[in-house]
């Protein structure tokens, strides 16, 4: 029979310590999303380039990143890049680079589908108006594509919040890492990691529900 005496006071006593880790988690997720959005746009443009070399580079980056485990990529950035370039990389920087590159490879597909969904007639109308290809893309195609890709981009933010917990492996002081440190001192992993799981749920679940509602509203329009 399961007998266990819960000690939630060990969690409440370290509440500020854990919330400091949560703040780090959210900051990492926000910074990474911005970088991933920029990187995803670059990869998407490479994928759709009319130049075969650029297209091959974009496709290769996306395929390699999407088909290798994210944890392996983080460890590669943290341990291998310093060996290759002879420069020390902080754990936080390595986490942001690894997560941004990983998410960029998926966001590029979101961008590509959004760009390709813009009606061809809109591009032709821009040419008739005398707009250059860059002006046509910047003023006509990109605004429409971004509007259609906003819900998937928001979903990527939810994914980043969860993926940021992998930073615990390379000692980034986000909430999961702080939970590991706390459970190593209070010997209460059940209470500690249950609390952390609940925190993740009450952040990610409302965001996921809001995104679904947003997607339905856009589809209705």
Tab-separated table of C-alpha atoms in Angstrom, residues 14-111:
chain	number	residue	atom	x	y	z
A	14	UNK	CA	11.631	27.664	-1.950
A	15	UNK	CA	8.856	29.325	-3.954
A	16	UNK	CA	10.890	32.437	-4.831
A	17	UNK	CA	13.821	30.261	-5.884
A	18	UNK	CA	11.609	28.297	-8.294
A	19	UNK	CA	9.847	31.401	-9.603
A	20	UNK	CA	13.219	32.901	-10.423
A	21	UNK	CA	13.790	29.853	-12.601
A	22	UNK	CA	10.368	30.331	-14.204
A	23	UNK	CA	11.274	33.899	-15.084
A	24	UNK	CA	14.417	32.621	-16.778
A	25	UNK	CA	12.325	30.038	-18.658
A	26	UNK	CA	9.988	32.694	-20.058
A	27	UNK	CA	12.843	35.038	-21.004
A	28	UNK	CA	14.655	32.214	-22.817
A	29	UNK	CA	11.442	31.275	-24.660
A	30	UNK	CA	10.734	34.859	-25.756
A	31	UNK	CA	14.274	35.562	-26.995
A	32	UNK	CA	14.442	32.211	-28.772
A	33	UNK	CA	11.092	32.772	-30.517
A	34	UNK	CA	12.255	36.103	-31.965
A	35	UNK	CA	15.493	34.557	-33.242
A	36	UNK	CA	13.654	31.481	-34.552
A	37	UNK	CA	11.178	33.665	-36.458
A	38	UNK	CA	14.019	35.522	-38.152
A	39	UNK	CA	15.955	32.329	-38.842
A	40	UNK	CA	12.832	30.574	-40.101
A	41	UNK	CA	12.182	33.384	-42.591
A	42	UNK	CA	15.741	33.125	-43.902
A	43	UNK	CA	15.499	29.343	-44.297
A	44	UNK	CA	12.096	29.662	-46.006
A	45	UNK	CA	13.459	32.213	-48.492
A	46	UNK	CA	16.416	29.932	-49.201
A	47	UNK	CA	14.005	27.006	-49.751
A	48	UNK	CA	12.049	29.023	-52.317
A	49	UNK	CA	15.040	30.629	-54.010
A	50	UNK	CA	15.318	30.285	-57.786
A	51	UNK	CA	19.028	29.633	-57.338
A	52	UNK	CA	19.703	25.932	-56.923
A	53	UNK	CA	22.655	26.380	-54.554
A	54	UNK	CA	20.693	28.568	-52.136
A	55	UNK	CA	17.712	26.244	-52.345
A	56	UNK	CA	19.951	23.255	-51.590
A	57	UNK	CA	21.431	25.041	-48.559
A	58	UNK	CA	17.980	25.885	-47.156
A	59	UNK	CA	16.610	22.382	-47.698
A	60	UNK	CA	19.729	20.768	-46.205
A	61	UNK	CA	19.606	22.883	-43.051
A	62	UNK	CA	15.935	22.149	-42.530
A	63	UNK	CA	16.222	18.406	-43.128
A	64	UNK	CA	19.273	17.936	-40.904
A	65	UNK	CA	17.826	19.912	-37.998
A	66	UNK	CA	14.311	18.444	-38.214
A	67	UNK	CA	15.600	14.867	-38.368
A	68	UNK	CA	18.011	14.891	-35.448
A	69	UNK	CA	17.062	14.966	-31.731
A	70	UNK	CA	16.963	18.417	-30.195
A	71	UNK	CA	18.863	17.236	-27.127
A	72	UNK	CA	21.722	16.006	-29.312
A	73	UNK	CA	21.768	19.381	-31.080
A	74	UNK	CA	21.966	21.254	-27.768
A	75	UNK	CA	24.837	19.065	-26.589
A	76	UNK	CA	26.564	19.538	-29.948
A	77	UNK	CA	26.287	23.340	-29.700
A	78	UNK	CA	27.467	23.369	-26.088
A	79	UNK	CA	30.354	20.884	-26.363
A	80	UNK	CA	31.379	20.745	-30.031
A	81	UNK	CA	31.187	24.381	-31.208
A	82	UNK	CA	33.780	25.518	-28.619
A	83	UNK	CA	36.125	22.803	-29.916
A	84	UNK	CA	35.578	23.791	-33.557
A	85	UNK	CA	35.898	27.568	-33.077
A	86	UNK	CA	38.065	27.654	-29.966
A	87	UNK	CA	35.615	29.945	-28.175
A	88	UNK	CA	33.880	29.221	-24.891
A	89	UNK	CA	30.092	29.284	-25.179
A	90	UNK	CA	28.009	29.925	-22.080
A	91	UNK	CA	25.307	27.364	-21.338
A	92	UNK	CA	22.550	29.988	-21.697
A	93	UNK	CA	23.856	31.109	-25.090
A	94	UNK	CA	24.181	27.495	-26.261
A	95	UNK	CA	20.581	26.792	-25.217
A	96	UNK	CA	19.248	29.826	-27.077
A	97	UNK	CA	21.250	29.001	-30.214
A	98	UNK	CA	20.192	25.352	-30.180
A	99	UNK	CA	16.502	26.046	-29.542
A	100	UNK	CA	16.384	28.910	-32.059
A	101	UNK	CA	17.911	26.795	-34.832
A	102	UNK	CA	15.638	23.848	-34.067
A	103	UNK	CA	12.455	25.935	-34.040
A	104	UNK	CA	13.578	27.950	-37.082
A	105	UNK	CA	13.628	24.768	-39.145
A	106	UNK	CA	9.953	24.164	-38.339
A	107	UNK	CA	8.901	27.812	-38.552
A	108	UNK	CA	10.418	27.941	-42.044
A	109	UNK	CA	7.807	25.394	-43.148
A	110	UNK	CA	5.084	27.546	-41.608
A	111	UNK	CA	6.371	30.597	-43.481
